[in-house]
Coordinates of C-alpha atoms and ligand atoms in Angstrom, one line a residue:
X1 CA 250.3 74.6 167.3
X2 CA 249.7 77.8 166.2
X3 CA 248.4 80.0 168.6
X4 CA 247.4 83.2 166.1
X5 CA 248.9 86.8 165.7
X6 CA 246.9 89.0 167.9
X7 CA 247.7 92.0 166.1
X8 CA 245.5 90.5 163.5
X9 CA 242.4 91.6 165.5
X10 CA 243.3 95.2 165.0
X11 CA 240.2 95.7 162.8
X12 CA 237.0 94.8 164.2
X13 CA 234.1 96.0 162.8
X14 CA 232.0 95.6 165.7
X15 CA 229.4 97.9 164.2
X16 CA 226.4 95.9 165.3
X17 CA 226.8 94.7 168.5
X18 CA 224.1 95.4 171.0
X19 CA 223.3 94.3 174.8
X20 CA 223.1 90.7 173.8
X21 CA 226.9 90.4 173.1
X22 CA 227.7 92.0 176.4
X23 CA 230.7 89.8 178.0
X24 CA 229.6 90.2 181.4
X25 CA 226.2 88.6 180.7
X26 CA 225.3 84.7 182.4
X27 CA 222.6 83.0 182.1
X28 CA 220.3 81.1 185.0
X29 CA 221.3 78.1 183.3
X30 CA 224.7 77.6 185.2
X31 CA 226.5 75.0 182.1
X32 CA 226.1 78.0 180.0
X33 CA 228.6 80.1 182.6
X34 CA 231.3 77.3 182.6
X35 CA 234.7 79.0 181.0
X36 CA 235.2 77.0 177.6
X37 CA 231.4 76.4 177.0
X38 CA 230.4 76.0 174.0
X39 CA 226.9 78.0 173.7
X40 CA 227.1 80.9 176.3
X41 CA 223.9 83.7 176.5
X42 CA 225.8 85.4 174.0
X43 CA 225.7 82.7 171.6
X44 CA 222.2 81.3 171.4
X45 CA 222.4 79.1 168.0
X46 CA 219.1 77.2 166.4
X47 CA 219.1 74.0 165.9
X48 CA 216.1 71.6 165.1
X49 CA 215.8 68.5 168.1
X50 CA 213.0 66.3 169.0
X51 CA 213.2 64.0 171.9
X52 CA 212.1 60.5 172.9
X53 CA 208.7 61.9 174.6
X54 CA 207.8 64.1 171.9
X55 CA 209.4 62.8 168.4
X56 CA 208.3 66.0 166.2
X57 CA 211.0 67.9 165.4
X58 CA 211.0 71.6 166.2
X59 CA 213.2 74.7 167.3
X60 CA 215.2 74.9 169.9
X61 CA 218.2 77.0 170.9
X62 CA 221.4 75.7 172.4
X63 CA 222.2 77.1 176.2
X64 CA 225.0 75.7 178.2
X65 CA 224.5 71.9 177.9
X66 CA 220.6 72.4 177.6
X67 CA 217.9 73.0 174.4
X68 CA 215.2 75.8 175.2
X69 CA 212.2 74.2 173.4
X70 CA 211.0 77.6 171.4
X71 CA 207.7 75.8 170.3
X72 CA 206.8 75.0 173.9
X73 CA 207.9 78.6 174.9
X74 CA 205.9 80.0 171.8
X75 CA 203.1 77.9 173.3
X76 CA 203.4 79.3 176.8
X77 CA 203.3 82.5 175.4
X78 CA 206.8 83.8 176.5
X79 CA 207.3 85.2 172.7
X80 CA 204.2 87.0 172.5
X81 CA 206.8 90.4 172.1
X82 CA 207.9 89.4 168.7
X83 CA 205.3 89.5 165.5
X84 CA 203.0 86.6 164.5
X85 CA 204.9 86.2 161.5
X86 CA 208.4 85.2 163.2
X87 CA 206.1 83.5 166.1
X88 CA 205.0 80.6 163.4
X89 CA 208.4 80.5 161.6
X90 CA 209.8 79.6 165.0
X91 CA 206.7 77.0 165.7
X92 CA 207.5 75.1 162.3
X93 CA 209.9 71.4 161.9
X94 CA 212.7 73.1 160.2
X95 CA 214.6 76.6 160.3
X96 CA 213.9 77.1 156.6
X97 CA 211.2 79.8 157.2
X98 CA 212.3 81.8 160.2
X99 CA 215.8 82.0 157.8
X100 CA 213.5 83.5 154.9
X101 CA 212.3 86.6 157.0
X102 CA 215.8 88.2 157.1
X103 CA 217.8 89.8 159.6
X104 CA 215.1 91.9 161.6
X105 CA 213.5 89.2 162.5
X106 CA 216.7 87.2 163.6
X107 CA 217.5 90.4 165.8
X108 CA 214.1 90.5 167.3
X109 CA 214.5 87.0 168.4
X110 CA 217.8 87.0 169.4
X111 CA 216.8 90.3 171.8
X112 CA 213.8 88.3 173.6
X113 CA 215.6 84.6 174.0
X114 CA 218.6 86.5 175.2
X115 CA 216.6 88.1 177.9
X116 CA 214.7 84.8 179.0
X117 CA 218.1 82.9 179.3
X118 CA 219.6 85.7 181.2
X119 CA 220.7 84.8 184.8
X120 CA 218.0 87.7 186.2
X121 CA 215.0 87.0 184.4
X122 CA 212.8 85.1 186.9
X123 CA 210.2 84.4 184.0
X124 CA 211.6 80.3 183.4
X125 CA 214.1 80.4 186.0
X126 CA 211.7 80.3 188.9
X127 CA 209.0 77.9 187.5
X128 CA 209.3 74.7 187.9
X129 CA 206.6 73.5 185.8
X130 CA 208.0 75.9 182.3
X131 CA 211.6 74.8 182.9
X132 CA 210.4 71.2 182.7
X133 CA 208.0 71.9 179.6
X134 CA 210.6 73.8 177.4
X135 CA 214.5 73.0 179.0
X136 CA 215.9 69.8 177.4
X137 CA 219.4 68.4 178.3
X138 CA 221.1 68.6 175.2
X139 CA 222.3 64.6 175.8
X140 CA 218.8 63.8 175.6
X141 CA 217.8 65.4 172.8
X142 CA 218.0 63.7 168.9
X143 CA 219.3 66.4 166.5
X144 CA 218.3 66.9 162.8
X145 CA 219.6 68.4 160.2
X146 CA 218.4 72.4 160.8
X147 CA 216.6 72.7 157.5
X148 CA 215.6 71.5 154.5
X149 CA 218.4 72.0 152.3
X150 CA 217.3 72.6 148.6
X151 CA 220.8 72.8 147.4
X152 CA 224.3 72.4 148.3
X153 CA 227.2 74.1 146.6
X154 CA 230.6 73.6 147.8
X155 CA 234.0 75.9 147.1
X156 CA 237.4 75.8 147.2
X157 CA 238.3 79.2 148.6
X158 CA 241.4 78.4 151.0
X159 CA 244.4 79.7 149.1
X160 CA 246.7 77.5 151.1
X161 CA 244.4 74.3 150.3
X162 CA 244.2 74.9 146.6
X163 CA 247.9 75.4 146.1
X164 CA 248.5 72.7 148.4
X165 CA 246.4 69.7 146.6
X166 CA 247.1 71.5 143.1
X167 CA 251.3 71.1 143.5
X168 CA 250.4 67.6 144.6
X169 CA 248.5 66.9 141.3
X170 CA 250.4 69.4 139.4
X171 CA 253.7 70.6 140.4
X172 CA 254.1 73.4 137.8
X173 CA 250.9 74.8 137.8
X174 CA 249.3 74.3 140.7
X175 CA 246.6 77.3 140.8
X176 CA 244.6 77.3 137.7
X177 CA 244.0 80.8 136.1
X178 CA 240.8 81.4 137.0
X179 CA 241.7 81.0 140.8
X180 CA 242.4 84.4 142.1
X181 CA 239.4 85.9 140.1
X182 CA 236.6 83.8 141.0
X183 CA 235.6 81.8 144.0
X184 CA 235.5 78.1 142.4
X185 CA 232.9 76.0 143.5
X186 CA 230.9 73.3 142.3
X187 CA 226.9 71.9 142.9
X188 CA 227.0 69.2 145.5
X189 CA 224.1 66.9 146.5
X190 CA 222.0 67.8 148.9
X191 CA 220.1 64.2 150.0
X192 CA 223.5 62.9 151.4
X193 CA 224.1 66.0 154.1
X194 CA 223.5 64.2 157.4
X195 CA 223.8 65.6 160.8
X196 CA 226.6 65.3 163.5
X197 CA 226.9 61.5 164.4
X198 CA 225.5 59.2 161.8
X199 CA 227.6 56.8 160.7
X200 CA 229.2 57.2 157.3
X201 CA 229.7 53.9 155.0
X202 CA 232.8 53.8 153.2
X203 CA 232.1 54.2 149.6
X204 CA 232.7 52.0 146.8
X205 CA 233.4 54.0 143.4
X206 CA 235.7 53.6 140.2
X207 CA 239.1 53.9 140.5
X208 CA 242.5 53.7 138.4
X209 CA 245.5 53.1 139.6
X210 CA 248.3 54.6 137.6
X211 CA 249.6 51.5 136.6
X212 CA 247.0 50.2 135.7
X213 CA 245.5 49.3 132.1
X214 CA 241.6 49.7 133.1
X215 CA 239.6 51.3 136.0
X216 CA 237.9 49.0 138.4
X217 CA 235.1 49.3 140.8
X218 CA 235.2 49.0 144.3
X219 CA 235.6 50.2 148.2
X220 CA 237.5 53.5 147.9
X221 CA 241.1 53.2 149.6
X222 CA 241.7 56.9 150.2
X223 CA 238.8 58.0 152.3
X224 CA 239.6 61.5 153.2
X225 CA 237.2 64.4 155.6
X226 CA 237.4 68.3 155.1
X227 CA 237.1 70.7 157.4
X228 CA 235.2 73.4 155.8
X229 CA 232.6 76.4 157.8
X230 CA 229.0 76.1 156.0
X231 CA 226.5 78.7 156.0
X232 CA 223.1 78.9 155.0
X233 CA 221.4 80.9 152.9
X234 CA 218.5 83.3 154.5
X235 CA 215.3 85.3 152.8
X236 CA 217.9 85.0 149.2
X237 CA 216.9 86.6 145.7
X238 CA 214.6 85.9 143.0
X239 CA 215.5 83.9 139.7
X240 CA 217.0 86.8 137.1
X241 CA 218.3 89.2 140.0
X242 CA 221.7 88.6 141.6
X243 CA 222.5 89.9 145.3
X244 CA 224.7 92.5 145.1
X245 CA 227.9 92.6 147.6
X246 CA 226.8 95.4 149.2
X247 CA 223.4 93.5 151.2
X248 CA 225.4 90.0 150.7
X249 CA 225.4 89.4 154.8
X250 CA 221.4 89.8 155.0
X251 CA 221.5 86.7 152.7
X252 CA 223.5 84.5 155.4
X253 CA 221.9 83.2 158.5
X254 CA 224.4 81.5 160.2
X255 CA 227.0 78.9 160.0
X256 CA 228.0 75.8 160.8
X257 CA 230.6 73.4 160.6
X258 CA 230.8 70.8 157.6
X259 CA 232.8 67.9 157.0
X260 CA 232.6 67.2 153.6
X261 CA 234.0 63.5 153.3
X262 CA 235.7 62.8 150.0
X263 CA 237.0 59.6 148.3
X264 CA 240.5 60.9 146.9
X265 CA 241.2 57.8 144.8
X266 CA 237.7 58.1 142.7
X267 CA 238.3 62.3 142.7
X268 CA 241.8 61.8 140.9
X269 CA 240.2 59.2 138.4
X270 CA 236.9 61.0 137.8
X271 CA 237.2 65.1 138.2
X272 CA 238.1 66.0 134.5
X273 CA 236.7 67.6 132.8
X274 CA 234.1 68.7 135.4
X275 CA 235.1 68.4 138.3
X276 CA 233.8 66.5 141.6
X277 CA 230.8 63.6 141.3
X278 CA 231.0 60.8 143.3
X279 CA 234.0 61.6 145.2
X280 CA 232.1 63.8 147.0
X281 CA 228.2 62.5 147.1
X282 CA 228.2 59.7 149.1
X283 CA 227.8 61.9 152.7
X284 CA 228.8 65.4 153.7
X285 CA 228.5 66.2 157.6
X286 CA 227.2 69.0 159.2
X287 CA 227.0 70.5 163.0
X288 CA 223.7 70.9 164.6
X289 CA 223.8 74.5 166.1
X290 CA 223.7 77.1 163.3
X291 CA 225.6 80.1 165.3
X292 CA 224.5 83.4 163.5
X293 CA 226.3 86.1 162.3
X294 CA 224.6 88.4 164.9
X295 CA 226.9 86.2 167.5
X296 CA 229.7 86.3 165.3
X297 CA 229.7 90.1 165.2
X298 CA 232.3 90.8 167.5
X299 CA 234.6 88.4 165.4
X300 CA 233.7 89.9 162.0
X301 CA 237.1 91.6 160.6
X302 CA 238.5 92.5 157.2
X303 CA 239.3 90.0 155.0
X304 CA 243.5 88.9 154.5
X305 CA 244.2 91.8 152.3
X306 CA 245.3 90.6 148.9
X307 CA 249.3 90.7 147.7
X308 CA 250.6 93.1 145.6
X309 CA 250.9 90.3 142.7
X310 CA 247.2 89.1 143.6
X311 CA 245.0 90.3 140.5
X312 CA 242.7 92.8 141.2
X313 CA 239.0 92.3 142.3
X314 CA 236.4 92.7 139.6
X315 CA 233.6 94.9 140.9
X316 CA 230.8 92.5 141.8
X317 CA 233.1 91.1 144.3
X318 CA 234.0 94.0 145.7
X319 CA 234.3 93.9 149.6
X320 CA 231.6 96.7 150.3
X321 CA 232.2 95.9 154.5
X322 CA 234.3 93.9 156.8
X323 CA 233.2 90.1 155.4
X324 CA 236.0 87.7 157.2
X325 CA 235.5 86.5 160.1
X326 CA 238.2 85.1 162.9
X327 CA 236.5 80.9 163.9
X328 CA 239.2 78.5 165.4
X329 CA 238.4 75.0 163.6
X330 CA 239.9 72.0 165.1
X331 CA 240.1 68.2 163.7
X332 CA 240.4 65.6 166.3
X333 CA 240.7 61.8 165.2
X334 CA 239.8 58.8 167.3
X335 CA 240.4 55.1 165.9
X336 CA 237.9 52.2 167.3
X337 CA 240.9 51.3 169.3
X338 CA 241.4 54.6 170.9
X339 CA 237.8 54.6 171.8
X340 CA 238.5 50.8 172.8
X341 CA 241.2 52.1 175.5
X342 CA 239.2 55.0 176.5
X343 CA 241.6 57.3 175.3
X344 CA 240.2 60.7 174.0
X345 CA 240.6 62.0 170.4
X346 CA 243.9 63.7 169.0
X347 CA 244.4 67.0 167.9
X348 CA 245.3 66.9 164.4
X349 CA 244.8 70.3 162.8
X350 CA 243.4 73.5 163.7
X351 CA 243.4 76.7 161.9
X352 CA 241.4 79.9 161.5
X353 CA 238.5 80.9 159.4
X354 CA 239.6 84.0 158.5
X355 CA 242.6 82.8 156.5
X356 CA 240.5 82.0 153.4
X357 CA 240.3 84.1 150.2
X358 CA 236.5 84.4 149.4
X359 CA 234.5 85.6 152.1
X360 CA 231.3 84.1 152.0
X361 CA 229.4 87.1 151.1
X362 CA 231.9 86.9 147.4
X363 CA 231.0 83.1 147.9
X364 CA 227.2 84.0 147.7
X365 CA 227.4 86.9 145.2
X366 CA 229.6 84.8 142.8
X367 CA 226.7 81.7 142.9
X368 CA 223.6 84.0 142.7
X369 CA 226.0 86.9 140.0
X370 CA 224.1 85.1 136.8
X371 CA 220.8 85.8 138.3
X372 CA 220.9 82.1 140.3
X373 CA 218.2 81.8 142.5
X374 CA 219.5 81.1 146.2
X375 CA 216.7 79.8 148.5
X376 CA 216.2 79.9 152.2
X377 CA 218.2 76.8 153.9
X378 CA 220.7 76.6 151.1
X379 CA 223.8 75.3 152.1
X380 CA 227.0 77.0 150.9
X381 CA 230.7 75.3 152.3
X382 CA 233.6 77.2 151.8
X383 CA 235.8 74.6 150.8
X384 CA 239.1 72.4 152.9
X385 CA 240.0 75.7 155.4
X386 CA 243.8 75.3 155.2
X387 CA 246.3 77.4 156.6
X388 CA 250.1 78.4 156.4
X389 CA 251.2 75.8 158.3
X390 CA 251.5 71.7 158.7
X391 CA 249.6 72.1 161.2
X392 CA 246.7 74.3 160.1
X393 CA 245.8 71.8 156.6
X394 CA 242.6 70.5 157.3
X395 CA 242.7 67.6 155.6
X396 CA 244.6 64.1 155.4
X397 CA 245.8 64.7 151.6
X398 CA 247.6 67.9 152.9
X399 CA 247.8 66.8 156.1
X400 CA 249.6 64.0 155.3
X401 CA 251.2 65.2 151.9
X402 CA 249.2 62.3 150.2
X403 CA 250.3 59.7 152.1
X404 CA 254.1 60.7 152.2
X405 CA 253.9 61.9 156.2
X406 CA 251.6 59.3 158.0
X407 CA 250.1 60.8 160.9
X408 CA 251.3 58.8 164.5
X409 CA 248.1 58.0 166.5
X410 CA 248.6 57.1 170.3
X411 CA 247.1 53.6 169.6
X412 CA 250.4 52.8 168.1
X413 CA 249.1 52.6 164.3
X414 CA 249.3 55.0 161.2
X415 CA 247.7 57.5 159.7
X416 CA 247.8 58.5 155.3
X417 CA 244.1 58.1 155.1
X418 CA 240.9 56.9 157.1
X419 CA 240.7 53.5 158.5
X420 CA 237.2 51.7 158.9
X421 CA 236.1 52.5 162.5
X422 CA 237.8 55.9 162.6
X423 CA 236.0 58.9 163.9
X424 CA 236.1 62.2 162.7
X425 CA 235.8 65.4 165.1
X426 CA 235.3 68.3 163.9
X427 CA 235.3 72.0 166.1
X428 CA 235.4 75.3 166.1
X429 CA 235.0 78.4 168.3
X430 CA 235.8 82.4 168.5
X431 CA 237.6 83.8 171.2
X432 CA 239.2 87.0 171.8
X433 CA 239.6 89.9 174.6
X434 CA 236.6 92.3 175.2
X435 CA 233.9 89.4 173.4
X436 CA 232.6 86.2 174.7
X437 CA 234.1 83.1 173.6
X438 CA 231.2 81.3 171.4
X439 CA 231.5 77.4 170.1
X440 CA 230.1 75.8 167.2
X441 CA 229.9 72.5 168.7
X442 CA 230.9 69.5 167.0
X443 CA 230.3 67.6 163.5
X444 CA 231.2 63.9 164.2
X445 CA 231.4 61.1 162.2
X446 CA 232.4 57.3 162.3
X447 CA 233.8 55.5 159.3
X448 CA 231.8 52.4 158.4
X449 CA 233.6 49.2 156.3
X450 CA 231.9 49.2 153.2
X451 CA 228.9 47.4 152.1
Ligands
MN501 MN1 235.1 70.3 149.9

């Protein structure tokens, strides 16, 4: 495995990071402490939970292996410091409205929930009775999807993964022209993007074999995942008025990780002339912890800079600031007879964020440059994150170079594409010296036979 060139974090921007990033930081609740956790004091994601006491969904923020309940602290009046406005964003089911007041606000609350979590602020810490009316083990808590997602658009803006699956498809022109001028994406479907866990049914779909006369329909055969980074859209602009690249990041909450599951035999038959449909609509994945880009600060860089044969940039995607950012994403598989045998997932893949060629601020200014309206709680994917290696593709078509190089699972079987049972794992996390290492947690899925 790739371990990364170090000398690639040379260039941090670093130009908004405050007390709340501070390194040295803990937090009174000790999981969040533990070396390798996921969601440290300097992380503090959202995520929307509800629990088997109290079903209504509602805010909470991921510490350690626990949920602070923001409703219930809202209610005890322990964010009484921020305005009224974010107050009853941060009281409501979903994150769609606290995401439309923009990045002040997301400051603001970030300052006060870091100073409750932190290990010296007796405030929760020493009361029994508040720690048991807003701290929820996170194993006991039921996760929803974070908000309502009006739309879902998804690119294709690894470099590696587009020349990969285009030489597969077509060996002498594998990047088509528009590539290196234009992040290419396409609208996905919004009602099938579940959160981490559910079970997803193997699709049926049309198909054609090449040797085949007709199409036929039925269960797909090459059931595929992608490992792609969403990120949802915050306050967004108004129908008529595209977002220009210079205020791009005050349109983008936060991320999370995306599996967008794909059913490669109905892609090849179906894509042109317009690309993805069903292939891609029967279920896309996503984590429950959005982790925003105030966390992510200390891991915001510039982006890979472009070749000397790379075209050049038209102005509206202009970088106007440091827009890439350096996430490890992992892929772990487990079969049902791994889980059978207790044995734990296998690494298959992991690569880095940052080797994509949109960032997603040109992601978001591409989508909203005709004057499209993006709305608080989109979700935006950036597309199969693939790097330079084997090692780093990040999903089976590359991983496997469509079947040619099964993977060798420690149950003894083969890998080309998903089996019925298997389950997908997806990770992530940023980690370097001088910054805190922050997780995204985990988008999880298990392949169900078809019905
Ligand atoms: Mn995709």
């Amino acid at each position: 495995m790739r371990c990364g060139d170090r000398s690639r974090y040379a260039h941090h921007a670093m130009t908004n990071t405050d007390h709340t990033h501070d390194p040295s930081r803990t937090s009174w609740i000790e999981s969040a402490n533990a070396p390798g956790a996921d969601f440290p004091v300097q992380n503090l994601p959202f995520g929307v939970f509800s629990t088997p006491a109290d079903e209504s969904p509602r805010i909470g923020v991921a510490i350690g292996d626990q949920v602070l309940d923001l409703r219930a602290a809202i209610d005890a009046g322990l964010l009484d410091e921020l305005d009224p406005e974010t107050r009853c964003a941060l009281h409501a089911p979903s994150l769609n409205m606290f995401m439309a007041l923009g990045r002040d606000a997301w400051v603001a609350t970030r300052s006060v929930v870091s100073t409750l979590l932190d290990a010296s602020c007796p405030t929760v810490r020493d009361s029994d009775e508040r720690r048991r009316a807003m701290v929820v083990p996170i194993a006991e808590a039921r996760m929803h999807v974070p908000a309502q997602i009006g739309d879902y658009t998804d690119f294709y803006a690894s470099l590696h993964h587009a020349t990969n699956v285009g030489s597969m498809f077509r060996p002498d022109n594998p990047l088509m022209p528009n590539w290196k001028h234009l992040p290419v994406g396409y609208h996905g479907r919004a009602s099938s993007v579940v959160i981490d866990g559910t079970p997803v049914r193997r699709p049926k779909g049309q198909t054609k074999a090449d040797d085949a006369a007709l199409p036929e329909y039925g269960p797909c055969r090459l059931l595929d995942y992608e490992m792609e980074m969403g990120f949802y859209v915050g306050p967004g602009n108004e129908l008529g008025s595209p977002i220009a690249m210079g205020s791009a990041r005050d349109h983008l909450f936060g991320l999370s990780l995306v599996n967008d599951w794909s059913a490669r035999d109905v892609q090849k038959w179906e894509y042109q002339p317009l690309g993805p449909f069903n292939a891609k609509n029967f279920a896309t994945t996503v984590s429950p912890w959005v982790v925003t880009l105030e966390a992510l600060e200390p891991y915001r860089v510039d982006g890979p800079p472009r070749s000397s044969d790379d075209p050049p940039t038209i102005d509206y995607l202009q970088p106007a600031e440091a827009g890439a950012y350096h996430i490890t994403v992992e892929v772990h598989l487990r079969s049902q007879a791994m889980r059978e045998q207790d044995m734990p997932a296998m690494l298959i893949s992991r690569g880095d964020f940052f080797d994509m060629y949109w960032t997603m601020s040109q992601m978001l200014v591409h989508h909203a440059s005709t004057g499209c309206n993006m709305k608080p709680g989109d979700l935006l994917a950036s597309g199969t994150i693939s790097g330079p290696t084997d090692d780093s593709r990040g999903c089976l078509l590359e991983r496997t170079w469509r079947g040619r190089d099964p993977l060798h699972l420690p149950d003894g079987t083969q890998r080309t594409f998903l089996q019925d049972g298997d389950e997908v794992i997806l990770t992530g996390y940023a980690q370097r010296e001088g910054a805190a290492r922050i997780g995204l947690g985990r988008c999880r899925g298990i392949v169900l036979p078809a019905g």
